[in-house]
Coordinates of C-alpha atoms in Angstrom, one line a residue:
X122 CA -79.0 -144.4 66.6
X123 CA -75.0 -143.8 66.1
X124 CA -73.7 -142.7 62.5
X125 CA -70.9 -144.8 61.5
X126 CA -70.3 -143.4 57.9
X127 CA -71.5 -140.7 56.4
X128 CA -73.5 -137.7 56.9
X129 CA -75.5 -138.0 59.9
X130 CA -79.7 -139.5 58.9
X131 CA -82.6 -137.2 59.8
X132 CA -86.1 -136.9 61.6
X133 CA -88.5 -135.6 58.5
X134 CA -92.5 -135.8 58.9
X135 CA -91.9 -138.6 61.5
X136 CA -89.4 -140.4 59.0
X137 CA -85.9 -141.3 59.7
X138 CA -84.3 -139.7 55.9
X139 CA -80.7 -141.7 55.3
X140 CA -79.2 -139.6 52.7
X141 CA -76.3 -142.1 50.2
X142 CA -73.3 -143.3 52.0
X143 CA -74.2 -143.3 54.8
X144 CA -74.9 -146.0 57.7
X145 CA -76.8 -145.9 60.5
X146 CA -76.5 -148.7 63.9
X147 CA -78.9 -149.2 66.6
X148 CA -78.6 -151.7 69.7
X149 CA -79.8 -151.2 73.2
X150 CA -78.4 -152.0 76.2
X151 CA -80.4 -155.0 76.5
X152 CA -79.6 -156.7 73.0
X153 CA -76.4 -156.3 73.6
X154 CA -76.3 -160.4 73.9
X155 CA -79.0 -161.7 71.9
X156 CA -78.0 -164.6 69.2
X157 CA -81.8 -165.4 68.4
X158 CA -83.7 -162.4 67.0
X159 CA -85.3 -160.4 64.2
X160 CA -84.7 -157.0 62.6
X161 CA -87.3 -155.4 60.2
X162 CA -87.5 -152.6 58.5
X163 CA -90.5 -150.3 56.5
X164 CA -88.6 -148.2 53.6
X165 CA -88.7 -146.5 50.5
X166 CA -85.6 -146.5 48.1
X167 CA -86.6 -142.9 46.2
X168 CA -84.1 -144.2 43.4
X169 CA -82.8 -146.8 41.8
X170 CA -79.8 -148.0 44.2
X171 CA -78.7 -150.9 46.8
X172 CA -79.6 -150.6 50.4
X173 CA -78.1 -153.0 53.1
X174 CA -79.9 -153.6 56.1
X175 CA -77.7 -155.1 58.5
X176 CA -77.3 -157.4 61.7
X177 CA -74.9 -158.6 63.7
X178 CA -73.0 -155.3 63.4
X179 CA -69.6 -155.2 64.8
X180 CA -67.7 -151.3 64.3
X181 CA -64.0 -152.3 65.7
X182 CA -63.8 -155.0 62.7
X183 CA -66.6 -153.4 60.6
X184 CA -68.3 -157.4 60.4
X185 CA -72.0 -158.0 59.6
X186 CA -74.7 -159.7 57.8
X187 CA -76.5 -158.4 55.4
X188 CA -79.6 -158.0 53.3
X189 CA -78.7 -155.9 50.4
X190 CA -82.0 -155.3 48.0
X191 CA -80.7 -154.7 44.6
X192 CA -83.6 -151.8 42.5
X193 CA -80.5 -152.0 40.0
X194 CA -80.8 -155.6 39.3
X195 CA -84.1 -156.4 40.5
X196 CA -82.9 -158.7 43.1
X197 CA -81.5 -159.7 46.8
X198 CA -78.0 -160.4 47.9
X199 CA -77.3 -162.1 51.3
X200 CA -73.6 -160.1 51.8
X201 CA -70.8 -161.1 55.2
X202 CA -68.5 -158.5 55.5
X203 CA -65.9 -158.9 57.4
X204 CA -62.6 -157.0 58.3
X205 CA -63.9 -154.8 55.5
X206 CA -64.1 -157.4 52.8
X207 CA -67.5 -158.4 51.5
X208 CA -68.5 -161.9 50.6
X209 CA -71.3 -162.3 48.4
X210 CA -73.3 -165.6 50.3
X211 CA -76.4 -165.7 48.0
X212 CA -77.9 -163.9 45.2
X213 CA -81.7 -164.5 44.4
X214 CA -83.8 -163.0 41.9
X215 CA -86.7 -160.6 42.9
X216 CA -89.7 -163.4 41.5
X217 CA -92.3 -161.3 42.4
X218 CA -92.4 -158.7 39.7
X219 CA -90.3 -155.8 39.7
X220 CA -88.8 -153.9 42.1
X221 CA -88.9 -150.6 41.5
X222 CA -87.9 -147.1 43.1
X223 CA -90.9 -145.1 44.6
X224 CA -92.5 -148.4 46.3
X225 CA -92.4 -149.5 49.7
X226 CA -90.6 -152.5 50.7
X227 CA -91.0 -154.2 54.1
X228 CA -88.0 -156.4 54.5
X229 CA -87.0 -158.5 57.5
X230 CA -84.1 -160.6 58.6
X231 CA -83.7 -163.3 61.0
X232 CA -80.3 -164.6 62.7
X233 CA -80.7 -168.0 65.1
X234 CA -78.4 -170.4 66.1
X235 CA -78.4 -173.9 64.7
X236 CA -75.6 -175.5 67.0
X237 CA -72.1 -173.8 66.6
X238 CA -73.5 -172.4 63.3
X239 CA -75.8 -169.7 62.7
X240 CA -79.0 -169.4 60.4
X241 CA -79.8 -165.9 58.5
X242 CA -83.3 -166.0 57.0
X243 CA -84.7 -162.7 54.9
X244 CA -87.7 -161.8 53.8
X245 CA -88.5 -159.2 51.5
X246 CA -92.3 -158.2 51.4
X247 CA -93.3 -161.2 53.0
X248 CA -91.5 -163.4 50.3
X249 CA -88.6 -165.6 51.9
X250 CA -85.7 -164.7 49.9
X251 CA -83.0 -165.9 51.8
X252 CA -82.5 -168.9 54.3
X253 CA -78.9 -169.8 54.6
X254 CA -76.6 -171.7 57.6
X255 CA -73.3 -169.7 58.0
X256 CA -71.2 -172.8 59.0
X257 CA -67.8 -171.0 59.1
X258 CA -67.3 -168.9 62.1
X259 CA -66.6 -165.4 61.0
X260 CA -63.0 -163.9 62.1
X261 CA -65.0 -161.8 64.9
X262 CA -67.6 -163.5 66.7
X263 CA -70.5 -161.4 65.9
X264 CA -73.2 -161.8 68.8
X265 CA -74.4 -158.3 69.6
X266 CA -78.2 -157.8 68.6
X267 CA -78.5 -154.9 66.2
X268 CA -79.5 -152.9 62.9
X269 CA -78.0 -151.6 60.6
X270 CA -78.9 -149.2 57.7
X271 CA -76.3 -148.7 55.0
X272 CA -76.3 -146.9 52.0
X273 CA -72.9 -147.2 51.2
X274 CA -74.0 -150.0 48.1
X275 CA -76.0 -146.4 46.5
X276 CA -73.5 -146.2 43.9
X277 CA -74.1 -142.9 41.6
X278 CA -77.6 -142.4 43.8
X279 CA -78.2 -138.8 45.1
X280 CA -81.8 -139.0 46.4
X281 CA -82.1 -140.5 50.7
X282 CA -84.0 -143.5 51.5
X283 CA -86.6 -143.1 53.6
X284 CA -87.4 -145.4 56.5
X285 CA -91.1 -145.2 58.2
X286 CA -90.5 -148.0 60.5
X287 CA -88.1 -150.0 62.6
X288 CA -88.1 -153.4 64.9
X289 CA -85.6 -155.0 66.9
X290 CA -86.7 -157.9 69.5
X291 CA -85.5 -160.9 70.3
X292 CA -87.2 -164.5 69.5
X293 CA -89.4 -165.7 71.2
X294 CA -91.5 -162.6 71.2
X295 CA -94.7 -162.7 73.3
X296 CA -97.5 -160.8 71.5
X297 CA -101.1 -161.0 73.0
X298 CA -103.7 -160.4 70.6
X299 CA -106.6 -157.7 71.5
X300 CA -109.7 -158.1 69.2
X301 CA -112.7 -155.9 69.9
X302 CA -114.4 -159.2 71.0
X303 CA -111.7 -159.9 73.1
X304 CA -110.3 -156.9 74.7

């Protein structure tokens, strides 16, 4: 993980702990080129606030895409920033009851190519929230696989998110199922 803003997130009872303003990136060496792949994330937003969770992060022109879950407003936004201006893509009501500080929220965004364009699809909980086609190529080319967690939408917040887990792979992902039938 490398801090981009903010103070620095923590290990706590085998929980990464992202205190407000602050954002966190991940890559590895390997992902470095992907254009086809999924980032997902397992987290807890203690308090009422907006928390990004980010792909296609680029630091020299601070670019991305992201998945900003609204507590406040009991939605999603689909968010590009580039050259650190953010443009609002999509904004879509939370349908399936309320969200609410204290739960746990499993939310999961996909980038693909679709020709020269690219496709973001998010997920929150399961529920497909987002699927949009980005047919305007951003000012920086943004083709590094990655993550991002920002907490920089947290507004007044004071309390850390928590996150309990992470996954970054690139599509297609061979998985082979072991049953107790089947081992």
């Amino acid at each position: 993980w490398t801090n981009l803003d903010g103070m620095d997130a923590t290990i706590v009872s085998s929980t990464f702990s992202v205190p407000v303003q602050c954002r966190e990136e991940v890559s590895t060496a390997q992902s470095t080129t992907w254009r086809d792949y999924v980032a997902k994330v397992v987290l807890k937003l203690v308090e009422a606030k907006i928390f990004g969770i980010g792909v296609y992060y680029d630091l020299p022109s601070d670019s991305a895409y992201l998945l900003a879950i609204d507590i406040l407003n009991n939605r999603t936004q689909l968010i590009h920033r580039a050259l650190l201006a953010d443009t609002v893509f999509e904004t879509t009501p939370w349908a399936s009851g309320v969200l609410s500080p204290d739960s746990v929220f499993t939310a999961t965004v996909r980038v693909m190519p679709e020709g020269s364009n690219l496709r973001l699809r998010c997920w929150l909980n399961g529920v497909l929230q987002h699927d949009y086609l980005h047919s305007v190529e951003p000012p920086t080319k943004l083709i590094k696989g990655s993550l991002t967690l920002d907490s920089r939408f947290a507004g007044a917040a004071t309390q850390p998110s928590i996150v309990y887990g992470v996954e970054l792979y690139q599509v297609p992902l061979a998985i082979e199922s072991v049953t107790p039938d089947n081992p």
